Coordinates of C-alpha atoms in Angstrom, one line a residue:
M1 CA 170.2 -67.9 171.8
E2 CA 171.0 -71.6 171.8
D3 CA 170.0 -74.1 169.2
P4 CA 167.0 -75.8 169.7
K5 CA 167.9 -78.4 167.5
K6 CA 170.8 -78.7 169.5
L7 CA 168.6 -78.6 173.4
E8 CA 166.2 -81.1 171.9
E9 CA 169.4 -83.7 171.0
G10 CA 170.6 -83.6 174.3
F11 CA 173.7 -80.7 173.4
G12 CA 172.8 -77.7 175.1
N13 CA 174.1 -76.1 178.0
Q14 CA 172.2 -74.7 181.3
K15 CA 174.8 -73.0 182.9
K16 CA 173.0 -70.4 184.6
L17 CA 171.4 -70.5 188.3
N18 CA 167.9 -70.7 187.8
S19 CA 165.5 -67.8 189.4
G20 CA 162.2 -68.2 191.0
E21 CA 162.8 -71.7 192.0
E22 CA 161.6 -73.1 195.1
I23 CA 163.8 -72.4 197.9
D24 CA 165.8 -75.3 199.1
I25 CA 166.1 -74.7 202.5
T26 CA 168.6 -78.4 202.9
S27 CA 171.5 -76.4 202.0
H28 CA 171.0 -73.2 204.6
Q29 CA 170.9 -75.6 207.4
G30 CA 172.7 -74.0 211.0
N31 CA 172.7 -75.8 214.0
K32 CA 171.7 -74.9 217.2
L33 CA 173.8 -76.6 220.1
D34 CA 173.7 -76.8 224.2
N35 CA 176.6 -76.8 226.0
R36 CA 175.3 -78.0 229.3
N37 CA 178.6 -79.8 230.6
D38 CA 179.6 -76.1 232.3
S39 CA 177.9 -75.3 235.2
N40 CA 178.8 -71.7 235.4
Q41 CA 176.9 -70.7 232.7
D42 CA 173.7 -69.4 232.4
L43 CA 171.4 -71.5 230.9
V44 CA 167.7 -71.7 230.1
S45 CA 165.3 -74.7 230.9
H46 CA 165.4 -77.8 229.8
E47 CA 161.7 -77.5 228.8
N48 CA 162.0 -74.1 226.6
E49 CA 165.5 -75.3 225.0
Q50 CA 162.8 -78.8 223.9
K51 CA 160.0 -76.2 222.7
T52 CA 162.8 -74.0 220.8
L53 CA 164.0 -77.0 219.2
D54 CA 160.9 -77.9 218.0
W55 CA 162.5 -77.5 213.9
P56 CA 162.4 -81.0 212.7
L57 CA 165.7 -81.2 211.3
Q58 CA 166.8 -82.6 215.1
I59 CA 169.1 -85.5 216.0
E60 CA 168.9 -87.3 219.2
E61 CA 172.3 -88.6 220.8
E62 CA 173.3 -91.0 222.7
E63 CA 175.5 -89.2 225.9
Q64 CA 176.4 -85.9 226.1
P65 CA 179.3 -84.7 223.1
P66 CA 182.9 -84.6 223.7
I67 CA 183.3 -81.0 225.2
K68 CA 184.9 -79.3 228.1
Q69 CA 185.2 -75.8 226.9
K70 CA 183.1 -73.1 228.5
S71 CA 180.1 -72.1 225.7
K72 CA 176.9 -69.8 226.3
R73 CA 173.7 -70.4 224.1
V74 CA 173.6 -68.9 221.1
A75 CA 170.8 -66.4 220.2
T76 CA 172.0 -66.6 216.8
L77 CA 171.2 -70.3 216.2
D78 CA 167.4 -69.1 216.5
A79 CA 167.4 -67.1 213.6
F80 CA 169.5 -69.2 211.2
R81 CA 167.3 -72.7 211.9
G82 CA 168.9 -76.1 211.2
L83 CA 170.3 -79.8 212.3
A84 CA 169.9 -79.8 216.6
I85 CA 171.7 -82.7 218.5
V86 CA 170.1 -83.3 221.9
R87 CA 171.1 -85.8 224.9
V88 CA 168.6 -88.5 225.2
P89 CA 169.4 -91.9 227.5
K90 CA 169.7 -94.3 224.7
V91 CA 170.2 -94.9 220.8
S92 CA 167.8 -97.2 220.3
A93 CA 165.4 -94.4 221.5
A94 CA 166.9 -91.4 219.5
I95 CA 167.1 -93.5 216.5
R96 CA 163.2 -94.4 216.8
K97 CA 162.6 -90.3 217.2
V98 CA 164.6 -89.8 214.0
T99 CA 162.7 -92.5 212.2
Q100 CA 159.1 -90.6 213.4
R101 CA 160.2 -87.5 212.2
T102 CA 161.4 -88.7 209.0
L103 CA 158.1 -90.5 208.0
K104 CA 156.4 -87.1 210.1
L105 CA 158.6 -85.5 207.1
L106 CA 157.5 -87.7 204.8
F107 CA 153.7 -87.6 205.2
W108 CA 153.5 -84.1 205.4
G109 CA 155.5 -83.5 202.1
I110 CA 153.6 -86.0 199.8
I111 CA 149.9 -84.7 200.8
L112 CA 151.2 -81.0 200.3
Q113 CA 153.6 -81.1 197.2
G114 CA 152.2 -84.8 196.3
G115 CA 149.2 -83.0 194.9
Y116 CA 146.6 -83.6 197.3
S117 CA 146.0 -80.1 198.0
H118 CA 145.3 -77.7 195.4
A119 CA 146.0 -74.2 197.7
P120 CA 145.7 -71.0 197.4
Y121 CA 144.1 -70.4 194.1
D122 CA 142.4 -73.8 193.7
L123 CA 139.9 -74.5 196.7
A124 CA 139.3 -77.9 195.1
Y125 CA 141.5 -80.8 196.5
G126 CA 142.3 -84.6 195.6
V127 CA 144.8 -86.2 193.6
D128 CA 145.1 -89.1 191.0
M129 CA 146.7 -91.7 192.0
K130 CA 148.1 -92.3 188.7
L131 CA 149.7 -89.3 188.9
I132 CA 150.9 -88.2 192.6
R133 CA 154.5 -86.6 192.5
W134 CA 156.2 -89.0 195.4
S135 CA 158.9 -86.0 195.5
G136 CA 159.4 -82.7 197.4
I137 CA 161.4 -80.7 199.4
L138 CA 160.1 -82.0 202.7
Q139 CA 160.6 -85.7 201.1
R140 CA 164.7 -84.4 200.2
I141 CA 165.0 -83.3 203.5
A142 CA 163.5 -86.1 205.4
L143 CA 166.3 -88.4 203.3
V144 CA 168.8 -85.9 204.2
Y145 CA 168.4 -85.5 207.9
L146 CA 167.8 -89.5 208.4
I147 CA 171.2 -90.2 206.4
V148 CA 172.9 -87.1 209.2
A149 CA 170.9 -87.7 211.6
L150 CA 172.0 -91.7 212.3
I151 CA 175.6 -90.9 211.1
E152 CA 175.9 -88.5 213.9
I153 CA 174.0 -91.4 216.8
L154 CA 176.1 -94.3 215.8
T155 CA 179.2 -92.6 215.5
T156 CA 179.0 -90.6 219.1
K157 CA 181.6 -93.5 220.7
L158 CA 184.1 -93.2 217.5
R159 CA 184.8 -89.8 218.6
P160 CA 187.6 -88.4 220.7
T161 CA 187.4 -86.8 223.6
T162 CA 188.9 -83.4 223.4
L163 CA 190.6 -82.2 219.8
T164 CA 194.0 -82.2 219.1
P165 CA 195.8 -79.1 218.1
G166 CA 195.3 -77.9 214.5
H167 CA 193.2 -76.3 212.4
F168 CA 192.1 -79.2 210.6
S169 CA 191.4 -81.2 213.8
I170 CA 188.2 -80.1 213.8
F171 CA 187.3 -83.0 210.9
T172 CA 189.6 -85.3 211.6
A173 CA 186.8 -85.9 214.4
Y174 CA 184.5 -85.8 212.8
K175 CA 185.8 -87.9 209.9
W176 CA 182.8 -90.2 210.1
Q177 CA 180.2 -87.5 209.1
W178 CA 182.5 -86.5 206.5
L179 CA 183.1 -90.4 205.0
G180 CA 179.5 -90.0 204.6
G181 CA 179.2 -87.3 202.8
F182 CA 181.7 -87.7 200.4
V183 CA 179.9 -91.3 199.9
A184 CA 176.7 -89.3 198.3
F185 CA 178.7 -87.3 196.3
F186 CA 181.1 -90.1 194.9
V187 CA 177.6 -91.5 194.3
Y188 CA 176.5 -88.1 192.5
M189 CA 179.3 -87.8 190.4
T190 CA 179.8 -91.3 189.0
T191 CA 176.2 -91.4 188.1
L192 CA 176.0 -87.9 186.5
Y193 CA 178.7 -88.4 184.5
G194 CA 178.7 -92.5 184.1
L195 CA 174.8 -93.4 183.3
Y196 CA 174.0 -93.8 180.0
V197 CA 170.8 -91.8 179.2
P198 CA 169.0 -93.4 175.6
D199 CA 166.1 -91.9 173.9
W200 CA 163.3 -91.3 175.8
N201 CA 159.5 -90.3 174.8
F202 CA 156.5 -89.0 176.7
L203 CA 152.5 -88.3 176.1
V204 CA 151.1 -85.1 176.7
H205 CA 147.7 -84.7 177.4
Y206 CA 145.2 -82.2 175.4
E207 CA 141.4 -81.6 175.8
D208 CA 140.8 -83.0 172.7
R209 CA 143.6 -85.8 171.7
S210 CA 147.3 -87.2 173.4
D211 CA 150.9 -86.8 171.3
R212 CA 153.4 -88.4 171.9
Y213 CA 157.1 -86.8 171.5
T214 CA 160.6 -88.3 171.9
V215 CA 163.8 -86.6 172.8
K216 CA 167.1 -87.8 171.3
C217 CA 169.9 -88.4 174.1
G218 CA 172.1 -91.3 173.6
M219 CA 175.2 -90.1 175.7
R220 CA 176.5 -89.7 178.9
G221 CA 177.5 -86.8 181.3
H222 CA 175.6 -84.0 179.7
L223 CA 174.1 -81.5 182.1
G224 CA 171.4 -80.0 180.4
P225 CA 167.8 -80.4 180.3
A226 CA 167.2 -83.2 177.5
C227 CA 169.1 -85.8 178.3
N228 CA 170.9 -86.0 182.4
A229 CA 171.3 -88.5 184.8
V230 CA 169.5 -86.7 187.2
G231 CA 166.0 -87.3 184.9
Y232 CA 167.1 -90.6 183.8
V233 CA 166.9 -92.1 187.1
D234 CA 163.6 -89.9 187.9
R235 CA 161.7 -91.5 185.1
Q236 CA 162.6 -95.0 185.5
V237 CA 162.5 -94.8 189.6
W238 CA 159.4 -92.8 190.1
G239 CA 157.9 -92.9 186.3
I240 CA 157.6 -90.0 184.4
N241 CA 153.9 -89.2 185.6
H242 CA 155.0 -89.2 189.4
L243 CA 157.2 -86.3 188.4
Y244 CA 156.9 -82.4 188.9
K245 CA 155.0 -80.8 185.4
F246 CA 156.0 -77.5 185.2
P247 CA 159.9 -77.2 185.6
V248 CA 161.5 -73.9 185.6
W249 CA 163.1 -74.9 181.9
A250 CA 159.9 -74.8 180.2
R251 CA 161.1 -71.2 180.8
S252 CA 164.0 -71.1 179.0
K253 CA 164.6 -69.2 176.1
A254 CA 165.1 -72.4 173.5
C255 CA 161.3 -72.8 174.7
T256 CA 159.3 -70.0 175.0
L257 CA 159.3 -66.0 174.0
S258 CA 158.3 -65.0 177.7
Y259 CA 161.8 -65.7 178.8
P260 CA 162.7 -65.6 182.1
A261 CA 159.0 -65.2 182.8
T262 CA 156.5 -68.4 181.8
G263 CA 154.3 -68.3 179.0
P264 CA 153.3 -70.0 175.7
L265 CA 155.6 -72.5 174.0
S266 CA 157.1 -71.0 170.5
D267 CA 156.5 -73.1 167.9
N268 CA 160.3 -74.7 167.3
A269 CA 160.2 -75.6 170.8
P270 CA 162.3 -78.3 171.4
S271 CA 160.3 -81.3 172.8
W272 CA 161.9 -81.8 176.0
C273 CA 160.4 -78.4 176.5
R274 CA 156.5 -79.9 177.1
A275 CA 158.3 -83.1 180.0
P276 CA 157.7 -83.1 183.3
F277 CA 161.1 -82.8 185.0
E278 CA 161.6 -83.6 188.8
P279 CA 163.9 -80.7 190.6
E280 CA 164.0 -82.4 194.0
G281 CA 164.7 -85.8 192.4
L282 CA 166.1 -89.3 194.3
L283 CA 169.9 -88.6 192.5
S284 CA 169.9 -84.7 193.1
S285 CA 168.7 -85.4 196.9
I286 CA 171.7 -87.9 197.3
S287 CA 174.0 -84.9 196.3
A288 CA 172.3 -82.9 199.1
I289 CA 173.6 -85.2 201.9
M290 CA 176.8 -83.2 201.4
S291 CA 174.7 -80.4 201.9
G292 CA 173.5 -81.2 205.5
T293 CA 177.5 -82.6 206.2
I294 CA 178.5 -79.1 206.0
G295 CA 175.8 -78.1 207.7
I296 CA 176.2 -79.8 210.8
H297 CA 180.0 -78.9 210.6
Y298 CA 179.0 -75.4 211.4
G299 CA 177.5 -76.5 214.5
H300 CA 180.3 -78.8 215.7
V301 CA 182.8 -75.4 215.3
L302 CA 179.9 -73.7 217.8
I303 CA 180.6 -76.9 220.2
H304 CA 184.2 -77.2 220.1
F305 CA 185.5 -73.4 219.9
K306 CA 184.2 -71.0 222.7
G307 CA 185.6 -67.9 221.4
H308 CA 183.9 -65.3 219.0
G309 CA 186.9 -65.2 217.1
D310 CA 188.0 -68.7 216.8
R311 CA 184.4 -69.8 216.0
L312 CA 184.3 -67.2 213.0
K313 CA 187.8 -67.9 211.6
Q314 CA 185.8 -71.7 210.9
W315 CA 183.0 -70.5 209.7
V316 CA 184.2 -67.7 207.5
S317 CA 187.2 -69.5 206.3
M318 CA 185.2 -72.7 205.2
G319 CA 182.1 -70.5 203.6
F320 CA 184.6 -68.4 201.5
G321 CA 186.6 -71.7 200.7
L322 CA 183.0 -73.3 199.5
L323 CA 182.3 -69.7 197.0
I324 CA 185.6 -69.5 195.6
L325 CA 185.3 -73.1 194.4
A326 CA 181.7 -72.7 193.5
F327 CA 183.2 -70.3 191.0
I328 CA 186.3 -71.4 189.9
L329 CA 184.2 -74.7 189.1
H330 CA 181.2 -72.5 187.2
F331 CA 183.4 -70.5 185.5
T332 CA 185.3 -73.1 184.1
D333 CA 182.5 -74.8 182.6
A334 CA 183.8 -78.2 184.7
I335 CA 180.8 -78.0 186.7
P336 CA 177.7 -75.6 186.0
L337 CA 175.6 -73.9 188.9
N338 CA 172.8 -75.6 188.2
K339 CA 170.0 -76.2 191.1
Q340 CA 167.7 -78.5 189.1
L341 CA 170.5 -81.1 189.5
Y342 CA 171.9 -79.8 192.2
S343 CA 174.7 -79.7 191.1
F344 CA 177.9 -79.5 193.3
S345 CA 179.2 -76.3 192.5
Y346 CA 175.5 -75.7 193.4
V347 CA 175.8 -77.4 196.9
C348 CA 179.5 -75.8 197.7
F349 CA 177.5 -72.0 196.9
T350 CA 174.0 -72.8 198.9
A351 CA 176.4 -74.1 201.9
G352 CA 179.5 -71.4 201.9
A353 CA 177.2 -68.4 201.0
A354 CA 175.0 -70.0 204.6
G355 CA 178.1 -70.0 206.4
I356 CA 178.9 -66.3 205.5
V357 CA 175.3 -65.5 205.9
F358 CA 175.5 -67.1 209.7
S359 CA 178.5 -65.6 210.8
G360 CA 177.1 -62.2 209.9
F361 CA 173.9 -63.0 212.0
Y362 CA 176.6 -64.5 214.8
I363 CA 178.4 -61.0 214.5
L364 CA 175.5 -58.8 214.9
I365 CA 173.3 -60.7 217.3
D366 CA 176.0 -62.5 219.6
V367 CA 178.9 -60.7 219.5
L368 CA 177.5 -57.2 219.0
G369 CA 174.2 -58.2 221.2
L370 CA 172.1 -56.7 218.4
R371 CA 169.2 -58.9 219.2
M372 CA 166.1 -57.0 219.1
P373 CA 165.9 -56.4 215.6
F374 CA 166.2 -60.0 214.5
L375 CA 163.6 -61.1 216.8
W376 CA 161.3 -61.8 214.2
L377 CA 163.8 -64.0 212.3
E378 CA 164.0 -65.9 215.5
W379 CA 160.0 -66.0 215.7
I380 CA 159.9 -67.2 212.5
G381 CA 163.0 -69.6 213.0
M382 CA 161.2 -71.6 216.2
N383 CA 158.0 -72.3 214.1
A384 CA 159.3 -73.1 210.6
M385 CA 157.8 -75.8 209.6
L386 CA 154.2 -74.7 210.9
I387 CA 154.9 -71.4 208.6
F388 CA 156.6 -73.7 206.1
V389 CA 152.7 -75.0 205.9
L390 CA 150.6 -72.4 206.1
G391 CA 152.7 -69.9 204.4
A392 CA 154.9 -71.3 201.6
Q393 CA 152.9 -74.0 200.6
G394 CA 149.9 -71.8 200.4
I395 CA 147.5 -73.5 202.7
F396 CA 146.9 -70.2 204.9
A397 CA 146.2 -68.3 201.1
G398 CA 144.0 -71.0 200.7
F399 CA 141.3 -70.7 203.7
I400 CA 141.4 -67.0 203.2
N401 CA 140.4 -67.9 199.6
G402 CA 137.5 -69.9 200.8
W403 CA 135.8 -66.8 201.8
Y404 CA 134.8 -64.9 198.6
F405 CA 132.2 -62.8 197.2
K406 CA 130.2 -63.9 194.3
N407 CA 133.1 -65.9 192.0
E408 CA 135.9 -67.3 193.8
D409 CA 138.6 -64.9 192.3
N410 CA 136.9 -61.9 194.3
N411 CA 138.2 -62.4 197.5
L412 CA 140.6 -61.0 200.0
V413 CA 144.5 -62.4 199.3
N414 CA 143.6 -61.2 195.3
W415 CA 141.9 -57.5 196.1
I416 CA 145.1 -57.0 198.3
Q417 CA 147.0 -57.8 196.0
H418 CA 146.1 -56.1 192.8
H419 CA 144.5 -53.0 194.6
V420 CA 146.9 -52.1 197.3
F421 CA 150.4 -53.7 195.2
F422 CA 149.9 -54.2 191.6
D423 CA 147.9 -50.8 190.6
V424 CA 149.7 -48.4 193.2
W425 CA 152.8 -49.1 191.3
K426 CA 152.1 -50.3 187.8
S427 CA 154.2 -53.3 187.7
E428 CA 152.9 -56.6 188.4
R429 CA 156.7 -57.8 189.3
V430 CA 157.6 -55.1 191.8
G431 CA 153.7 -55.3 193.0
T432 CA 154.6 -59.3 194.2
L433 CA 157.9 -58.5 195.5
L434 CA 156.6 -56.1 197.6
Y435 CA 153.2 -58.3 198.6
V436 CA 156.2 -60.9 199.8
I437 CA 158.0 -58.0 202.0
F438 CA 155.2 -56.6 203.1
A439 CA 152.0 -58.9 203.4
E440 CA 154.0 -63.1 203.3
I441 CA 156.9 -62.3 205.5
T442 CA 155.4 -59.4 207.8
C443 CA 152.6 -61.4 208.1
W444 CA 153.9 -64.7 209.3
A445 CA 156.2 -63.1 211.3
I446 CA 153.8 -61.5 213.4
L447 CA 152.3 -64.6 213.3
A448 CA 155.3 -66.2 214.7
G449 CA 155.9 -63.9 217.5
I450 CA 152.2 -64.8 218.6
F451 CA 152.7 -68.6 218.8
Q452 CA 155.7 -67.7 220.6
T453 CA 154.2 -65.9 223.3
V454 CA 151.1 -67.6 223.5
Y455 CA 153.8 -70.5 224.3
L456 CA 156.0 -68.8 227.0
L457 CA 152.6 -68.4 228.5
E458 CA 151.7 -71.6 228.8
T459 CA 155.2 -72.6 229.8
I460 CA 155.3 -69.9 232.6
K461 CA 151.4 -71.3 233.4
K462 CA 153.1 -74.9 233.6
K463 CA 155.5 -73.8 236.0
S464 CA 153.6 -71.7 238.4
Q465 CA 151.2 -74.7 238.7
Q466 CA 154.2 -77.1 239.7
L467 CA 155.5 -74.8 242.5

C-alpha cells in the first residue's frame, strides 16, 4: 500500500489501468468509407448508405477522395463503428453539418451526464446549475469529432491524387491530419509536464456541516491523483463544483479498505480522496484528438489499399506498433497507462488494441465471409447513438423502473437482477457480469435488430411507392 501521506502531498504514483471505468469510445473509432468511383462494384443504394452512417461521428467532404483503386463495401465497418466520410457538394455545407452534429453531441452530453437525468435508479430529474457537470463522454467525442472532421474537410484539395510507392506514403498523403494530431499531443504533453500546480482546497458538504480540505502540491509533472495538471486545468476552467463527484480514485487502496470496490473512506484517507475529478476533462480530451487521428488513419488505409493482405499489413503493423510503444512507456515508468489522465501510453494502448480487434473482425467477416454471427454487432453499430442514450445512460432502465409496486425498489429490473442472477449464482460480481451479458447486451442486440428491420421495411415501402 502506498503511503497516504505521500499521496496527499502529491508524491503518489498511479500506474495501473483502472478498471470499472466508463468506456471512452473515442479511441475505438473505425471508419466507414464507400468507394463510388468503380462502376464495376455492386454497391448498395445511396439512401441505404446514408442510414448506415447514422452514427454521429461522420465527416462530410467536398469532393471525391483521391482514389482510383477498386474496393467493395466492407461489412466489418458496420460492426466496428466510427468516423465516416461522405461526399457532399460544398465545403460550407459539410462544415455546417459537422457543426450541427457537434452541437447535438454537446447538448445530449450535458443532458445525460450533466446531472439532469438521474436514471436508472433515481426517478427524479433536474439539476442545480451551480453543480451541473459540463464535461462527459459525448462532449469529448464532440470535441475530437469537430477537430478531426474540419481537418479532413479543409485539406481535401491539398492531398495528392494517388499514393506514391512506399510503406509510409499514406502517412505523407495525410500529413495535415497527422500534424493536427501531433499539435494536440504537443499541447497535452507540455501542459501535463510543464504546468505548475499550486496547493488547492475544496469544501465537502455533509448533512449537518461543511468541511474544508487542503491538498498540498506546489509541483510540476505529477501524474498521481492529487496534483496533476489535468485536474488543475479543469478546476480553473470549469470550477470545482462542476466536476465529476465520484472519481475512480476514491476506490484506490489509499482511500478505502474496500479496494477495488467502492466503500467508505478509511480514517487516514488523504484529503484528495474526497475531492471531485473530471475523467473527461478538457486537457485529457485534447489528448484524445490523437486517438481520433489514428482512428481515421485506419479508414484511409481502407480507401487506398484494395487487397485484403495490403490492408491487414497496414492495420496490424500499426496496431502492434502502438501496443509495443504503450507497454514500453508503461513498464519503464516513463508514461504510465492512465485512463483518468488519458495519458499518451493509454492513447497508444487503446488505439493499438482497436487496430488489432478491427483486423480480427475484418478477417472473420470480410475475408472468411462469416458475417451472420456478427450481425448483432452490425445492428448495434448502426444504432449506436440510440443505444448509448437508452442503454449506457440508463434511460430505458429508468423508464422500466418507473413501473413499480408499492415502493421504488420493487421494480422489474431489480427483480431480474436479484432473483435471476445474484441469488442463483450466490455472487453479486458474477451475477452482475452475467446480467450485463445476457440481459443488457442481448436485449440491445435484439432491439437494434428490430430498429434495423423497421428501417429496411420503410425503405422498401418508399422505393415501391416511387416505382
